[in-house]
XYZ file of C-alpha atoms in Angstrom:
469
model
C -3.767 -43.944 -78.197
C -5.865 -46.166 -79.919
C -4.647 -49.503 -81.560
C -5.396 -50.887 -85.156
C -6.223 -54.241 -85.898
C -3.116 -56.480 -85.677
C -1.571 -56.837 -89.282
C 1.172 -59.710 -89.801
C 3.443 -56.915 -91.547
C 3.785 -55.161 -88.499
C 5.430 -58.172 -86.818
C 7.515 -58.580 -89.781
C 8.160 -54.799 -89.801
C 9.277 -55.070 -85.904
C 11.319 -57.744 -87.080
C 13.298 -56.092 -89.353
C 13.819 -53.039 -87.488
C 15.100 -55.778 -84.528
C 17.421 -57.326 -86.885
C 19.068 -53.873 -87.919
C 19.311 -52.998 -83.902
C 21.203 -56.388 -83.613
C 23.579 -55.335 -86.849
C 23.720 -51.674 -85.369
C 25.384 -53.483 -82.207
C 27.721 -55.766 -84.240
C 28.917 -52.712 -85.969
C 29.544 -50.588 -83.205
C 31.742 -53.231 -81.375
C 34.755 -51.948 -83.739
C 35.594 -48.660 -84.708
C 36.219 -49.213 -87.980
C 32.729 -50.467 -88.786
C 31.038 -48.136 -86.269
C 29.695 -45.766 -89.089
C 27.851 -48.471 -90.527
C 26.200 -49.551 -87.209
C 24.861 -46.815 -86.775
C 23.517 -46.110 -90.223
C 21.804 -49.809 -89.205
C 20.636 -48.308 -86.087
C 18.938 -45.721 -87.705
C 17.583 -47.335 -90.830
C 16.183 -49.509 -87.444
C 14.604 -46.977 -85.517
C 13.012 -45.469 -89.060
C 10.933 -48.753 -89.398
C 10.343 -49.003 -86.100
C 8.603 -45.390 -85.624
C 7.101 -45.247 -88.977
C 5.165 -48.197 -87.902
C 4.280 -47.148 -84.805
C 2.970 -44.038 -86.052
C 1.201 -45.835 -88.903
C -0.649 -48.861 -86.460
C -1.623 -46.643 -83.721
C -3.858 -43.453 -83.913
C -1.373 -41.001 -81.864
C -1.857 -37.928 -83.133
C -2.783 -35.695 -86.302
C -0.066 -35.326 -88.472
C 0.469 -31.963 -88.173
C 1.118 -32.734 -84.208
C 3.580 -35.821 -84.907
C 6.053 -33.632 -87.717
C 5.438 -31.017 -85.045
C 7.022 -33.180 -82.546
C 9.578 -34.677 -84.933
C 11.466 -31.141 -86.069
C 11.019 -30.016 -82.247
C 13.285 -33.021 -81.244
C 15.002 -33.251 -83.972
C 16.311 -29.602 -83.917
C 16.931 -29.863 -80.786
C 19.458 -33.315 -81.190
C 20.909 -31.790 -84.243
C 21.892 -28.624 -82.658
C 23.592 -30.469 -79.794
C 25.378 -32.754 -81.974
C 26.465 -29.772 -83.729
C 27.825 -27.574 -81.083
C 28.780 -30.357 -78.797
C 32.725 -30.939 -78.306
C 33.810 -34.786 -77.922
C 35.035 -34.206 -74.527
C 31.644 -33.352 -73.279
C 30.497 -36.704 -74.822
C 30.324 -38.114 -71.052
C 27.882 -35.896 -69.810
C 25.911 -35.779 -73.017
C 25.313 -39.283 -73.045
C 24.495 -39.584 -69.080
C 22.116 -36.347 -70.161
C 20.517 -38.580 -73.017
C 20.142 -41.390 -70.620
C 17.879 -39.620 -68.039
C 15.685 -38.856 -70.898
C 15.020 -42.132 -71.884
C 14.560 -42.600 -68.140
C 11.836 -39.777 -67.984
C 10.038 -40.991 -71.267
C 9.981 -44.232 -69.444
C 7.968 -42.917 -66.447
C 5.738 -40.122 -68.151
C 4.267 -43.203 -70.452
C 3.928 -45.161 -67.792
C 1.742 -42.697 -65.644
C 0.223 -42.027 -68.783
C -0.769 -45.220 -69.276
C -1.787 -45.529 -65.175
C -3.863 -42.389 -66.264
C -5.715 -43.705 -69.097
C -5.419 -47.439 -69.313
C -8.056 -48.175 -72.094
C -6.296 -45.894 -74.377
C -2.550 -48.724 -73.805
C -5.299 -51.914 -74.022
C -4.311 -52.468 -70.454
C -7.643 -52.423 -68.816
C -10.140 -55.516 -68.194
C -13.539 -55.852 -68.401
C -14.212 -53.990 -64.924
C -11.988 -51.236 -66.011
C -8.919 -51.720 -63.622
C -5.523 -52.312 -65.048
C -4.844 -56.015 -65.784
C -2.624 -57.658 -62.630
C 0.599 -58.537 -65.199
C 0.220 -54.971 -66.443
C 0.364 -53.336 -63.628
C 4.012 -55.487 -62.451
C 5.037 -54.099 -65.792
C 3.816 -50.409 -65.438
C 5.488 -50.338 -61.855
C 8.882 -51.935 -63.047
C 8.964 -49.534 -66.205
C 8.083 -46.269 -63.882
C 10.777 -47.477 -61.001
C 13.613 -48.475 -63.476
C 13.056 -45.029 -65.434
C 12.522 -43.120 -62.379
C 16.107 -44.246 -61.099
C 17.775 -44.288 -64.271
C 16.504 -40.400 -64.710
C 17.547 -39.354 -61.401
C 21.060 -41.433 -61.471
C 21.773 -39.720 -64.753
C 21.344 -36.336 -63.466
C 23.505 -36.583 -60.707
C 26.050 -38.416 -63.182
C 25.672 -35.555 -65.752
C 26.315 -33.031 -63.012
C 29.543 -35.179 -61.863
C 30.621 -34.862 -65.401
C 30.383 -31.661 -65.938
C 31.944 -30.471 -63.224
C 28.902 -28.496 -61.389
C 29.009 -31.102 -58.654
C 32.045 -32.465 -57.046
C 33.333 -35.448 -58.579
C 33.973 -37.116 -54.782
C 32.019 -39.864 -53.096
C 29.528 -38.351 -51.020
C 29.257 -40.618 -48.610
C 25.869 -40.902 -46.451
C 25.940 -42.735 -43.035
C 24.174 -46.198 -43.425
C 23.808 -45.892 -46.907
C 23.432 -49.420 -47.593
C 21.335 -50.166 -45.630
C 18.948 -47.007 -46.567
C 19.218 -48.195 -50.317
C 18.628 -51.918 -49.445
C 15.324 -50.838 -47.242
C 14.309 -47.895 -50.022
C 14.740 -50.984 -52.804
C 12.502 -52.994 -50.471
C 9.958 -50.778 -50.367
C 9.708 -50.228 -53.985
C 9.602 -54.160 -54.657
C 6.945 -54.304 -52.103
C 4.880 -51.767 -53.257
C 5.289 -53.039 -56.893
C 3.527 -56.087 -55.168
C 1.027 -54.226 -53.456
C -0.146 -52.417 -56.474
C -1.247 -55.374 -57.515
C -3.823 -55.796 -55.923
C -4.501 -51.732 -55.154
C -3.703 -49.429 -58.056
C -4.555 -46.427 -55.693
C -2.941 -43.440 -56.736
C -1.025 -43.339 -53.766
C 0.815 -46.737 -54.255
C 2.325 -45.828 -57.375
C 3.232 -42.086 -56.503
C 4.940 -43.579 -53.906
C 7.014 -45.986 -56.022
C 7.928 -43.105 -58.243
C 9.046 -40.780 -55.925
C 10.937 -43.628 -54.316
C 12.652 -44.505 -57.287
C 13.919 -41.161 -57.752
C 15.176 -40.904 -54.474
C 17.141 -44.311 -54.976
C 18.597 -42.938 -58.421
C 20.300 -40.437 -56.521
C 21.304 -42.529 -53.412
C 23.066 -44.606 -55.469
C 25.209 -42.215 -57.623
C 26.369 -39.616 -55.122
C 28.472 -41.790 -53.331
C 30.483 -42.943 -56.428
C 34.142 -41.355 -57.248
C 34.854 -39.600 -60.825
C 37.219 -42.558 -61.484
C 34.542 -44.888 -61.473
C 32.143 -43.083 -64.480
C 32.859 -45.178 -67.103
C 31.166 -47.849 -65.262
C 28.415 -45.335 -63.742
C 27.357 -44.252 -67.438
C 27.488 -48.315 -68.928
C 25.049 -49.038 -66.056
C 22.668 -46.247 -66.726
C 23.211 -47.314 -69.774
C 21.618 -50.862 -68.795
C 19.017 -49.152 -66.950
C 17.663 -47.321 -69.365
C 17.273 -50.307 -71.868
C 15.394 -52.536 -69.039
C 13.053 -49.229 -68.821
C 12.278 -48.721 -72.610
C 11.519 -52.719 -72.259
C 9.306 -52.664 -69.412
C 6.994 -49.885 -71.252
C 7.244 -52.270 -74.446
C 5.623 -54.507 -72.606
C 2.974 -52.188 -71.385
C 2.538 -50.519 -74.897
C 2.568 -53.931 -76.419
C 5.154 -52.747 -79.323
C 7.797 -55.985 -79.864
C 10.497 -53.271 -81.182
C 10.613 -51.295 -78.091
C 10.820 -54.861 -76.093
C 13.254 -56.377 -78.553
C 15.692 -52.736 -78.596
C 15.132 -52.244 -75.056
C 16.336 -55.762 -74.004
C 19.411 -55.408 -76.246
C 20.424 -52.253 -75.106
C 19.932 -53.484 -71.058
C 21.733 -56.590 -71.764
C 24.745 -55.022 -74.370
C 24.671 -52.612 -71.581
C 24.977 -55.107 -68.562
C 27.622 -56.927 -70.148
C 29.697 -53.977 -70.747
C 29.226 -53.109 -67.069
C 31.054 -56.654 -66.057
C 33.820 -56.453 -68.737
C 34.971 -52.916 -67.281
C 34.348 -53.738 -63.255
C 36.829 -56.271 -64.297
C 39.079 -54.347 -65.754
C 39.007 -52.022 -62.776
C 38.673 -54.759 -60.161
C 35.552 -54.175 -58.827
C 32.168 -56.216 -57.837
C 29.535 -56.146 -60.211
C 26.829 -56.780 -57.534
C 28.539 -53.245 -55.584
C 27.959 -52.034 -58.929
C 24.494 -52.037 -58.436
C 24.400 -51.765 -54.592
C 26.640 -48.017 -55.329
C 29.269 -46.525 -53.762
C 31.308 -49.294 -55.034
C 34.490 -46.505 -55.494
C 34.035 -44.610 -52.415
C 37.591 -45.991 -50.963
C 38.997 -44.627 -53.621
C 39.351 -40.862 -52.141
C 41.467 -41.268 -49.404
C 44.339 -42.840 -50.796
C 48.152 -41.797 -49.830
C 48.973 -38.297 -51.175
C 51.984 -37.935 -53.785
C 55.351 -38.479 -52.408
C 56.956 -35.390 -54.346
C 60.461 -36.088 -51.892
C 61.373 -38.809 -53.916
C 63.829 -38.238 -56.229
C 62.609 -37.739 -60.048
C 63.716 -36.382 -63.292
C 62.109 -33.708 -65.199
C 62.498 -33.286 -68.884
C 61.593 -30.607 -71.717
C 59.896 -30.632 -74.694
C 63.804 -30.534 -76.797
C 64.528 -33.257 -74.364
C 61.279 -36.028 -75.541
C 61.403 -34.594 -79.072
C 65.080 -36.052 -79.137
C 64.254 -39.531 -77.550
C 60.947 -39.960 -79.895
C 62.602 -39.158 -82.551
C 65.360 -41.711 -82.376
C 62.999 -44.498 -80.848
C 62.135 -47.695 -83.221
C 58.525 -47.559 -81.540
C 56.345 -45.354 -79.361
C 53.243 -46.397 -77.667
C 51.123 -43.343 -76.496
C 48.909 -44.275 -73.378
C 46.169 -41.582 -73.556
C 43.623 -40.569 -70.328
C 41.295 -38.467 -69.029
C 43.847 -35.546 -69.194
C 44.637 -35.668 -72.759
C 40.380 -35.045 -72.890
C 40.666 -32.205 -70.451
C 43.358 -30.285 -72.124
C 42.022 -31.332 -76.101
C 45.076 -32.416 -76.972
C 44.274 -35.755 -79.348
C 44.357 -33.434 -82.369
C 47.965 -32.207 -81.525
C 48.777 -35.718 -80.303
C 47.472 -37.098 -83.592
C 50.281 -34.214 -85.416
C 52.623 -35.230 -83.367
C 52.174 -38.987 -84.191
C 52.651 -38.196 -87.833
C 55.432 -36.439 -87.787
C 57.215 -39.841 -86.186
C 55.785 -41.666 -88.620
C 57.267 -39.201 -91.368
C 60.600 -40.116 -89.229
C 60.028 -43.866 -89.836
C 59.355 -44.504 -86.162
C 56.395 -47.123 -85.577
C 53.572 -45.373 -83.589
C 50.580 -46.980 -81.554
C 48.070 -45.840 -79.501
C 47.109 -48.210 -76.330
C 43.473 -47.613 -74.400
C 42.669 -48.755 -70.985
C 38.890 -50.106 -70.962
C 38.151 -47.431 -68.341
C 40.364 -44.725 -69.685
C 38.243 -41.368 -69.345
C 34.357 -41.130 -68.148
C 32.603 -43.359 -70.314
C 33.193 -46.630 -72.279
C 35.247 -46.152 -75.461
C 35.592 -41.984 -74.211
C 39.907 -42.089 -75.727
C 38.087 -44.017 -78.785
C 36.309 -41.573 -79.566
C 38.872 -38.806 -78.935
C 41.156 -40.468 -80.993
C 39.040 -40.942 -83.935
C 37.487 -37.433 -84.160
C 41.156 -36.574 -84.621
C 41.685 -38.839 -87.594
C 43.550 -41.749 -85.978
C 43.561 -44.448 -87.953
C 41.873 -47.459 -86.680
C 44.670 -50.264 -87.017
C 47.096 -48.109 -84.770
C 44.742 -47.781 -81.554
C 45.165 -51.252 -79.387
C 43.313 -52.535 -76.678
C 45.422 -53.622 -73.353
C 45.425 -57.389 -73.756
C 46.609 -57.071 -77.522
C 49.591 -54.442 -76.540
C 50.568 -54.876 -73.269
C 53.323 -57.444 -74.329
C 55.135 -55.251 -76.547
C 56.259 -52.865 -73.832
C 59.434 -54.498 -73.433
C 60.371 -53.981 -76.741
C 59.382 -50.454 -76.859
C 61.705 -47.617 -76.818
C 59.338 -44.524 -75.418
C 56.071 -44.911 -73.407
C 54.470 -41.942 -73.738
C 51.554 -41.327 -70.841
C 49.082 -38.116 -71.509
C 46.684 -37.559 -69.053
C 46.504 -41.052 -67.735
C 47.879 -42.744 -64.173
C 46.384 -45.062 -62.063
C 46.001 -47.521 -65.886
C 49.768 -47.244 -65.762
C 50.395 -47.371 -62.201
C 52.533 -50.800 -61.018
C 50.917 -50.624 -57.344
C 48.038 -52.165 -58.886
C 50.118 -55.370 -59.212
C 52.700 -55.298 -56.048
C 50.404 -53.807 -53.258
C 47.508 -55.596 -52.073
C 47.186 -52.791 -49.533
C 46.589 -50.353 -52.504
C 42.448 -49.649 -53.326
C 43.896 -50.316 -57.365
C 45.265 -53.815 -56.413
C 44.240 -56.168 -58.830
C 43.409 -53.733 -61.634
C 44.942 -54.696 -65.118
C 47.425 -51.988 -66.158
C 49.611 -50.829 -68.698
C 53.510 -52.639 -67.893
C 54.914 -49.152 -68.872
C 58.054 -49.879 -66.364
C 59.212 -52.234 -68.912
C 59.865 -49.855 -71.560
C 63.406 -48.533 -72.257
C 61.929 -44.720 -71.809
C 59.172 -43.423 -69.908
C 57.677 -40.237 -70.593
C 55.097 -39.015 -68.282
C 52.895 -35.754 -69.072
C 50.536 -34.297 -65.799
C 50.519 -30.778 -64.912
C 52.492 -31.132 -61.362
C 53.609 -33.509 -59.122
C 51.837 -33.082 -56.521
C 48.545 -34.241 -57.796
C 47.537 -38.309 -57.805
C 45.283 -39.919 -59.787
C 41.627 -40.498 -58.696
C 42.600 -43.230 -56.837
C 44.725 -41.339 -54.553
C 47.893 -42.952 -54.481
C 50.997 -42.449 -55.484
C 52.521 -44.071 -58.614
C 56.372 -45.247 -59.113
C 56.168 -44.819 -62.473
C 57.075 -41.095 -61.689
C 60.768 -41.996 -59.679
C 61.816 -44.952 -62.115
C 65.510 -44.914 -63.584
C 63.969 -44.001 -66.671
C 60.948 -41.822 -66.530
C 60.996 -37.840 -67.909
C 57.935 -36.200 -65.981
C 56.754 -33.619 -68.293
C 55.419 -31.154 -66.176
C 52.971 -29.165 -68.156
C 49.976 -28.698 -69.489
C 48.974 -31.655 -72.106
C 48.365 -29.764 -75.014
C 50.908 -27.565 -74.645
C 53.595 -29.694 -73.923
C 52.955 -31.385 -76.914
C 52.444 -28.922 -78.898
C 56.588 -27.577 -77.903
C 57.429 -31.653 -78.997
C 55.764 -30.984 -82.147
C 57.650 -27.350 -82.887
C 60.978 -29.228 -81.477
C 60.249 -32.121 -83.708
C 60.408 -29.657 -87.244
C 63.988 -28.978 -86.047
C-alpha cells in the first residue's frame, strides 16, 4: 500500500466524515432519530473510504469494486434474511470481524512494513509502531475470539452457562501479563516469534474471558466487545496513519465503554469484573422455583377482561417475548386497548434481552410508536397508579428480591416495582423454570398476580381473539 503525498483536503475530508460519526452517535441515542444516525453514519463511512481509496494506491479498480459487491452482497443478504431476534448474535458475529480485520492488517503490516510507512531508515519497524501494531493485533485478537464464543452463546450451539475453569483469574491475570510483556519485548525484538506469540495469546484470552459468563449477562458481554473492537480499529489507525479510522475507532471504544458502565449498573455489577470475566458466574446456582407456594393461574378470557376494563397497562417485555416473536402480536394487542380507550405503555429494562436496546428494537420492527416505549427511571413511578402490569418473557427486571434480599445474587439491581400495581399479569411457559439468575421471584404468589402459563405468542394471541368479543 503505497501512500500519496499528504493533501490538506484529506484532513478536511477525515474531518467531515468524523463529524458525521459523532452525529451518527447523537442520532442513534433515541429511537426516534435513529434512522437519521445512521444515514449520518453512512454518508460518514462513504467519505471516509472514498478517500482512502483515492490517497493510497491499494489496488486496481477492478480488485477494489471486486471487493466492494463481494462484501456488500454478502451484508445485504444477511440483513435481508436476518430475523430481529437473531440481532444478538449477528452483531457479536460482526464484532469478531472487525476483530479479525484488526489483526490480519496488523500482521500485514508486521509483514511488509515499508508498504504502512512504518519502517526506519535500517528497515525495522519504528519502536512507537510496533506498541501500536502489538496493541491493535492483541485487542483484535481477543475481541475476535470473545465474539465467537459470544455468538455461539447466542445462538444457542453452546450452552448459555458459566463455564467455570479452576483458577481462572489468576490464568487470565498471568495470560494478560504475558501479552503486556511481550508487547514490551517486541520492542526491542520484532522476531517473528514475539508477536505470534502475542496473537495466539490474545486469542486464547478472548475465550478465557467469555466462557465463564452466564446468558443473563450478554447485554453487557456484546457492549464490551463492542468497546473492544473500537480500541482495535484505533490502534491500526494509528499504524495505517488514517485520522478517520483513529477518530471512529475511539468513538466507538469509548460510546462503547460507557454503555458497558451504564448497564453493569443497572444490573449491579463491577465494571473492572467486567473486564476481568466471569463477572455472572454466581448467577447459576441460585434457589430453584418454589412451585408449593400457593398461586393463581388465569386464561386468556380471564386477562382479556381485566385489560380491557383497566385505565392503563404497562407491558414489561424480555427475552421471552424475543424467543417466542411475539412483539408483532403484542403490538395488535396494544391497539386494540387503545381502540378501547385504555392508555398503553411499553417499559424496557436496560438489560432486557442479549444486547443493549435488543426489546428496542423488537418493539420498533413491530411498529411501536416511539413516545409509548419508556425507559425504567421515567416509568417506574407510575406503577402504583396502574391497573394491569403485564410481564412477557421477562423476570429477574421485575423480581422484588432484588430490593429485600441482600442474600440474593440480583440484590441491588434496579427493577420494575410491578408489586405495586392493582393487577399483575405474568406470562412464562411453566412454573417451574427461574430466570437466569436462578431464583425464585414473589411476583408469581402475590394477592394479585394471574400467571399465564403458556407460550408468549400464543397466549397473546387467545387475549387478542378474546379481546374482539
Amino acid at each position: 500500500m503505497e501512500h500519496i503525498a499528504p493533501n490538506p483536503w484529506v484532513a478536511l475530508a477525515y474531518l467531515a466524515s468524523g463529524i458525521l460519526f459523532i452525529l451518527a452517535l447523537r442520532g442513534l441515542s433515541s429511537p426516534s432519530s435513529s434512522r437519521k444516525g445512521n444515514r449520518f453514519g453512512m454518508l460518514g463511512m462513504l467519505i471516509a473510504v472514498v478517500t482512502t481509496l483515492i490517497t493510497h494506491e491499494i489496488a486496481s479498480l477492478p480488485e477494489i469494486l471486486g471487493a466492494l459487491a463481494i462484501g456488500g452482497g454478502i451484508g445485504w443478504i444477511i440483513a435481508r434474511r436476518i430475523a430481529m431476534t437473531d440481532m444478538p448474535q449477528l452483531v457479536a458475529a460482526f464484532h469478531s470481524l472487525v476483530g479479525l480485520a484488526a489483526v490480519l492488517v496488523g500482521w500485514a503490516a508486521y509483514l511488509n512494513p515499508e508498504a504502512f510507512g512504518i519502517a526506519g531508515t535500517d528497515g525495522l519497524i519504528n519502536p512507537v509502531s510496533r506498541v501500536e501494531l502489538g496493541l491493535g493485533i492483541a485487542i483484535g485478537a481477543i475481541t475476535f475470539s470473545g465474539s465467537i464464543i459470544a455468538f455461539l452463546k447466542l445462538a444457542g450451539t453452546m450452552s448459555g452457562k458459566p463455564i467455570l475453569l479452576p483458577m481462572r483469574h489468576v490464568i487470565n491475570l498471568g495470560t494478560l501479563l504475558g501479552i503486556i510483556g511481550l508487547i514490551g519485548w517486541f520492542t526491542q525484538d520484532q522476531s517473528l516469534w514475539v508477536i505470534a506469540t502475542v496473537t495466539a495469546l490474545a486469542f486464547l484470552i478472548g475465550f478465557l474471558l467469555i466462557v465463564p459468563i452466564g446468558g443473563a449477562d450478554m447485554p453487557v458481554v456484546v457492549s464490551m466487545l463492542n468497546s473492544y473492537s473500537g480500541w482495535a480499529a484505533a490502534a491500526m489507525g494509528f499504524t495505517l496513519h488514517n485520522t478517520a479510522m483513529i477518530i471512529t475507532g475511539a468513538l466507538v471504544g469509548s460510546s462503547g465503554a460507557i454503555l458497558s458502565y451504564i448497564m453493569c449498573k443497572a444490573m449491579n455489577r463491577g465494571f473492572l469484573s467486567v473486564i476481568a470475566g466471569g463477572f455472572g458466574a454466581v448467577a447459576s446456582n441460585g434457589d430453584a422455583a418454589k412451585t408449593d407456594r400457593p398461586w393463581k393461574r388465569g386464561s386468556a378470557e380471564d386477562a382479556a377482561f381485566l385489560l380491557g376494563e383497566a385505565e392503563q397497562v404497562i407491558i414489561i417485555p424480555g427475552y421471552g417475548m424475543a424467543v417466542a416473536q411475539a412483539q408483532h402480536v403484542l403490538r395488535e394487542m396494544g391497539d386494540q386497548l387503545k381502540a378501547k380507550g385504555v392508555r398503553v405503555k411499553y417499559a424496557i429494562h436496560p438489560v432486557a434481552g442479549r444486547m443493549p436496546g435488543h426489546m428496542n428494537v423488537l418493539l420498533a420492527e413491530a411498529n411501536v410508536p416511539y413516545d409509548e416505549v419508556f425507559e425504567l427511571e421515567d416509568i417506574n413511578g407510575e406503577f402504583a397508579q396502574t391497573d394491569v402490569a403485564f410481564i412477557i418473557g421477562a423476570n429477574d427486571v421485575v423480581n422484588p428480591a432484588a430490593k429485600t434480599d441482600k442474600s440474593s445474587p440480583i440484590y441491588g439491581m434496579p427493577v420494575f416495582d410491578v408489586e405495586k400495581a392493582k393487577t399483575i399479569m405474568f406470562i412464562k411457559r411453566s412454573m417451574g423454570g427461574v430466570g437466569y439468575a436462578g431464583v425464585d421471584n414473589d411476583v408469581f404468589y402475590m394477592d394479585q398476580t394471574m400467571m399465564l402459563l403458556a407460550d408468549a405468542k400464543k397466549m397473546v394471541e387467545d387475549i387478542v381473539k378474546a379481546l374482539q368479543h
